[in-house]
Coordinates of C-alpha atoms in Angstrom, one line a residue:
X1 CA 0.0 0.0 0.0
X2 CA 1.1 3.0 -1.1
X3 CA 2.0 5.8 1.6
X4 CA 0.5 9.8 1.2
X5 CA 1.4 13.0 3.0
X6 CA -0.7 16.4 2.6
X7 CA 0.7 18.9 0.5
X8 CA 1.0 21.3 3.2
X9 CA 0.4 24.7 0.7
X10 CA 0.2 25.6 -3.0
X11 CA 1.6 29.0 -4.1
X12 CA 0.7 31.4 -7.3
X13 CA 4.3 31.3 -9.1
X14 CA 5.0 34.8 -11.0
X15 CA 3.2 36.3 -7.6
X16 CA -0.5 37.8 -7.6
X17 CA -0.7 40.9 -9.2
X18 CA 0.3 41.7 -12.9
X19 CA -0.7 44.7 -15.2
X20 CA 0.2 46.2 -19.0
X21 CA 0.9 49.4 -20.5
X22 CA 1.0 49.1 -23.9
X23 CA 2.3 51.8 -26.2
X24 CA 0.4 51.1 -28.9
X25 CA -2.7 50.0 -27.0
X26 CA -4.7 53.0 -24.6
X27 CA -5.6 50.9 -21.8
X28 CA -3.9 49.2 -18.9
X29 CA -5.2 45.3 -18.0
X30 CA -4.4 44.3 -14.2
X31 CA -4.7 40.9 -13.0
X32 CA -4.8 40.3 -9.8
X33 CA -5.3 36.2 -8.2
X34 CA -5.6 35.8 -3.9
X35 CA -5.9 32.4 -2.3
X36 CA -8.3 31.9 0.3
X37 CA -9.0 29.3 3.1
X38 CA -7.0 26.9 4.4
X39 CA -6.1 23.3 3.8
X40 CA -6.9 21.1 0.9
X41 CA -9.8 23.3 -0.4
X42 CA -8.8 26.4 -1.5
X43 CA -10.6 29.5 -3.7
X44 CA -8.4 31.4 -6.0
X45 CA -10.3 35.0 -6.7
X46 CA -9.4 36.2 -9.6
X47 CA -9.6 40.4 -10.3
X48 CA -10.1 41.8 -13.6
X49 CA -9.4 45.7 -13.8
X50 CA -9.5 47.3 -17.3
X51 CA -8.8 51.1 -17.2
X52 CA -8.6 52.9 -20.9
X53 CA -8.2 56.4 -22.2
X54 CA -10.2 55.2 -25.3
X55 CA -13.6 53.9 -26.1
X56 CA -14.1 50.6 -25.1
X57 CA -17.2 48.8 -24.0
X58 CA -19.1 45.5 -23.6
X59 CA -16.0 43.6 -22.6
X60 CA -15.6 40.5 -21.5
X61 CA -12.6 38.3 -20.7
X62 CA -11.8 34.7 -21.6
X63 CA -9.1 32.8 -19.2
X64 CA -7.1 29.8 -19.5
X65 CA -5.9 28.5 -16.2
X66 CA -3.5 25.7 -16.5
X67 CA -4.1 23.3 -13.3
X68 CA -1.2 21.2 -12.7
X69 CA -0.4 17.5 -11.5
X70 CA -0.8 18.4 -7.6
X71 CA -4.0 20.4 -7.9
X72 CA -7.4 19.4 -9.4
X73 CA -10.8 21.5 -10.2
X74 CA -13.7 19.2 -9.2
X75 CA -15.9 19.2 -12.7
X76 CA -19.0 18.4 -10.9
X77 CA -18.2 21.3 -8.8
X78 CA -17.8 23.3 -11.8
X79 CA -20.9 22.3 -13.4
X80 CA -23.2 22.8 -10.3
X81 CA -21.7 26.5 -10.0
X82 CA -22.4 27.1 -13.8
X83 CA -25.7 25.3 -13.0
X84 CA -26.4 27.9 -10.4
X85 CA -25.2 30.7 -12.1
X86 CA -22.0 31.4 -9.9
X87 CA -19.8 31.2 -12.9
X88 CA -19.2 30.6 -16.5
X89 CA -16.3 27.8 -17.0
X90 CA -15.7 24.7 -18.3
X91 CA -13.1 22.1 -17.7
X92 CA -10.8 20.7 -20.3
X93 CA -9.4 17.5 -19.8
X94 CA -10.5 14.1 -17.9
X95 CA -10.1 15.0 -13.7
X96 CA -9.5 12.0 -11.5
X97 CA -10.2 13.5 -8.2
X98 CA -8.9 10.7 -6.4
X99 CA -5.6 10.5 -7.7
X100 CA -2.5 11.2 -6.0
X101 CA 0.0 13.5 -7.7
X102 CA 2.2 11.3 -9.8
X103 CA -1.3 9.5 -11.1
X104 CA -2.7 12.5 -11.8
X105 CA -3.3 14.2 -15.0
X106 CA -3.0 18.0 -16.0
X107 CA -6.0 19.8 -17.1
X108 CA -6.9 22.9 -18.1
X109 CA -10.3 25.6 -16.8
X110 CA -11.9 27.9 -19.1
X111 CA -13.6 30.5 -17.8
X112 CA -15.4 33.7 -18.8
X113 CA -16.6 36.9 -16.8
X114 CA -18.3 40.3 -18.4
X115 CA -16.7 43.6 -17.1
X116 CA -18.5 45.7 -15.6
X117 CA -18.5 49.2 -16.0
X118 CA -17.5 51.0 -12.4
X119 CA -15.7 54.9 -12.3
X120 CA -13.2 55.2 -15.2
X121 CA -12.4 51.5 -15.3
X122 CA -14.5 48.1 -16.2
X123 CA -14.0 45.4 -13.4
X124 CA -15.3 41.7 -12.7
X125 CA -14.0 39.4 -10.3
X126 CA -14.5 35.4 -10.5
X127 CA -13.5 32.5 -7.9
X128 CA -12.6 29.0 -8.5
X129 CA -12.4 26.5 -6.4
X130 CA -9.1 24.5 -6.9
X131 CA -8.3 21.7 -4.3
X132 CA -4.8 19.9 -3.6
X133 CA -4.2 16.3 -4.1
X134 CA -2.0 13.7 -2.1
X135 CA 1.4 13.7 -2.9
X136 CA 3.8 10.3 -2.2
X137 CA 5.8 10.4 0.8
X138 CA 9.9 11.3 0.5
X139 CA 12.6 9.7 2.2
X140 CA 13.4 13.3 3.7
X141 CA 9.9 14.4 4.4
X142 CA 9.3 18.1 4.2
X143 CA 6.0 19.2 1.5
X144 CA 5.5 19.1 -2.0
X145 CA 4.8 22.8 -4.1
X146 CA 1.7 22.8 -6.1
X147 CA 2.4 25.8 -8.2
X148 CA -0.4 27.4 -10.2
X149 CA 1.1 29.5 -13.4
X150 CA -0.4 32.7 -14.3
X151 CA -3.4 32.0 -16.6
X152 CA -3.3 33.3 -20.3
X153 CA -6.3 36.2 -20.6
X154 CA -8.2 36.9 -23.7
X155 CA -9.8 40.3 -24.0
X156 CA -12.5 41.3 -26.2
X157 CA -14.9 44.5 -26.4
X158 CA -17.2 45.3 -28.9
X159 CA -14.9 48.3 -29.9
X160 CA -11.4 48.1 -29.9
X161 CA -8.1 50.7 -31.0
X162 CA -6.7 48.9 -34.3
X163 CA -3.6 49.0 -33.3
X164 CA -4.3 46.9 -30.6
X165 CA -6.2 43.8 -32.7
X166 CA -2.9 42.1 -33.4
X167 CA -0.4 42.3 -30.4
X168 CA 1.1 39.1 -31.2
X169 CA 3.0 39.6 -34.5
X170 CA 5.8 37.0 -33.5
X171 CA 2.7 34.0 -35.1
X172 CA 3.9 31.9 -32.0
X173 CA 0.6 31.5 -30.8
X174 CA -2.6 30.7 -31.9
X175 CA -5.9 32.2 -29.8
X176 CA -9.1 31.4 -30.2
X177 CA -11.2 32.6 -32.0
X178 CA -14.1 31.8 -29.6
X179 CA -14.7 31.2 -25.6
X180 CA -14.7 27.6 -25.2
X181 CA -17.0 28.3 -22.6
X182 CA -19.5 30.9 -24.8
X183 CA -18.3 30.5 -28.1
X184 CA -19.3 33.8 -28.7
X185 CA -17.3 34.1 -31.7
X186 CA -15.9 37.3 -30.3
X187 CA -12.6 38.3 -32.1
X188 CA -9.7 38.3 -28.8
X189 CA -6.4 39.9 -27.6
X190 CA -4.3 38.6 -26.2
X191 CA -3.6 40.6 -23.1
X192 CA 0.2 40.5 -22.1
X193 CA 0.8 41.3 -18.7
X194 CA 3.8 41.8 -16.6
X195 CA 4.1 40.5 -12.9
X196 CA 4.7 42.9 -10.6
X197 CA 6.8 42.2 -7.6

């Protein structure tokens, strides 16, 4: 029989609170991500903060949140949220809640939250429940890191600059054109933000 210790704590790498200033583009995107509670259920809030010196309106983001091998998302949870209307998301990927760690597989959440227009900026927060799985025991003990990248964010408004349709020139990367949790066929952006320390 195999022997399991708790992860003891999970940590946002890149830290919690990013933003842009693009030259070409008039706005600035923050992101802000918080962990609450304690133990092996945890909520990540996420904070979306859009403040531009240009037209822009109906927006709505689109977020790709990598989980990895020592955390999970619970897609009956996720279903009975949307089901109550506590959030838009869907899960990508087959979730074994019962797995430890190294059975475990990655998956990905989609999720999608409307801005809301508030004093000179357009805001929307959203919280996800992510929960920490069993890790195998080491020879010299101590606790396992769970580490939760920063999540890719598509922005898209019903009006916006030109300039900033196509901030990915480099062809690396391929957005969709859609929410997988919408498919709103929205046109995105690709909002690039740096992590502030």
């Amino acid at each position: 029989m195999a022997f399991y210790h708790v992860v003891g704590f999970f940590c946002l790498f890149g830290g919690c609170c990013a933003s842009v200033v693009n030259d070409d583009c008039p706005f600035v995107f923050n992101v802000e991500r918080t962990i609450k509670n304690q133990g092996f259920h945890r909520n990540v809030d996420y904070y979306f903060e859009l403040i531009s010196v240009s037209e822009m309106s109906e927006c709505h983001v689109c977020v790709k949140q990598a989980i990895p091998l020592g955390l999970y998302v619970n897609k009956d949870q996720i279903t009975e949220m949307v089901r109550l209307g506590k959030i838009e998301a869907t899960v990508d990927g087959s979730v074994d809640i019962e797995a430890p760690a190294d059975k475990a597989t990655p998956h990905d959440v989609y999720f999608h939250v409307e801005l809301t227009l508030g004093f000179n900026t357009m805001n929307a927060t959203v919280t996800l429940p992510v929960h920490t799985r069993y890790h195998s025991a080491r020879k010299d003990g101590g606790l396992e890191e769970a580490v939760l990248l920063d999540p890719e964010v598509l922005l898209s408004c019903s009006s916006i600059p030109e300039q900033c349709k196509n901030p990915d020139v480099s062809g690396e990367k391929q957005y969709p054109t859609t929410c997988p949790v919408i498919n709103d066929r929205s046109d995105y952006l690709a909002v690039k933000y740096a992590t502030v320390s």
